[in-house]
Amino acid sequence: MIVSRLTCRALTSHLCAGRGWPRVEMTRPSSDLADFRKVFAKARHIAIITGAGVSAESGVPTFRGEGGYWRKWQAQDLATPSAFARSPSLVWEFYHYRRELMLTKNPNPAHTAIAECEARLAKQGRSVVVITQNIDELHHRAGSKHLMEIHGSLFKTRCTICGNVAANHKSPICPALEGKGAPDPKAEDARIPAEDLPRCEESGCNGLLRPHVVWFGETLDSDILTAVEQELEMCDLCLVVGTSSIVYPAAMFAPQVAARGVPVAEFNMEDTPATMNFRFHFEGPCGSTLPPALERHETEII
Ligand SMILES: [Zn+2]
């Protein structure tokens, strides 16, 4: 945790050290796809930061904002250590619902375009890394390999006793949660005893498991942050997709890259105050704007 705080400070100092930060440019970023494609053709290390907008186009709810409720709660009420301490049953019902819901959702053309681009460029000795705040594994399902899930995953668990992290795609995750988790505000809380909730399978442990996701009030994994920082230092093109560049985590990452003079392209439904700091901005659903941006360039021979 201390390392994590240091890393955050390191990122902040990078931002402050960046020449001209905050950069105020009065010209609008380009939305010229042909210009973007010239930059894309030359890029060797591409970092793609993705957020909730990409998932939203697959119909994945965030349980935040207007209308974003599960029963009478929003994510910020239940995705917290204190909510889990108070009622692990209720929090597990919420996550069980979200896991089961993902069985009905699929990657959209934005996920696919990113995964295809990574596979194609890898054959040319070029790299694509996806840095995502999404926990739904849709990038993984689309085929992305070089993936940093900075907020964890709905399909990983962590033991509250031994700390073991394990992939878990069981449906239901445990027998007691079968048929539970209905989002209806009138649904009864299942009040499942803790011993019947998901338990650690490491030998001799049997500790209570929790979702391996970063909850409100928790810090990001310091190893992942360090790895993200290395990728951002190395990238020569950065895409910010489906996330407002003023909202964490893109706010933390993309300006750092832009301050190095590296082109940043934003793909979003609307302008953000950070838009003016970037070289490119493409407005609209990323499932429409991203595939033509990332498709094979005529200069690619493989
Ligand atoms: Zn354990």
PDB file of N, CA and C and ligand atoms in Angstrom, residues 159 162 200 205, ligand 1:
ATOM      1  N   CYS A 159      -9.202 -14.349  -1.311  1.00  0.00           N
ATOM      2  CA  CYS A 159      -9.510 -14.854   0.028  1.00  0.00           C
ATOM      3  C   CYS A 159      -9.242 -13.766   1.061  1.00  0.00           C
ATOM      4  N   CYS A 162      -6.251 -15.750   3.471  1.00  0.00           N
ATOM      5  CA  CYS A 162      -4.900 -16.029   2.964  1.00  0.00           C
ATOM      6  C   CYS A 162      -4.519 -15.148   1.780  1.00  0.00           C
ATOM      7  N   CYS A 200     -12.705 -20.153   0.405  1.00  0.00           N
ATOM      8  CA  CYS A 200     -11.397 -20.439  -0.174  1.00  0.00           C
ATOM      9  C   CYS A 200     -11.162 -21.945  -0.267  1.00  0.00           C
ATOM     10  N   CYS A 205      -7.670 -23.726   4.404  1.00  0.00           N
ATOM     11  CA  CYS A 205      -7.996 -22.302   4.631  1.00  0.00           C
ATOM     12  C   CYS A 205      -9.486 -22.091   4.906  1.00  0.00           C
TER      13      CYS A 205
HETATM   14 ZN    ZN B   1      -7.676 -18.697   1.726  1.00  0.00          ZN
END
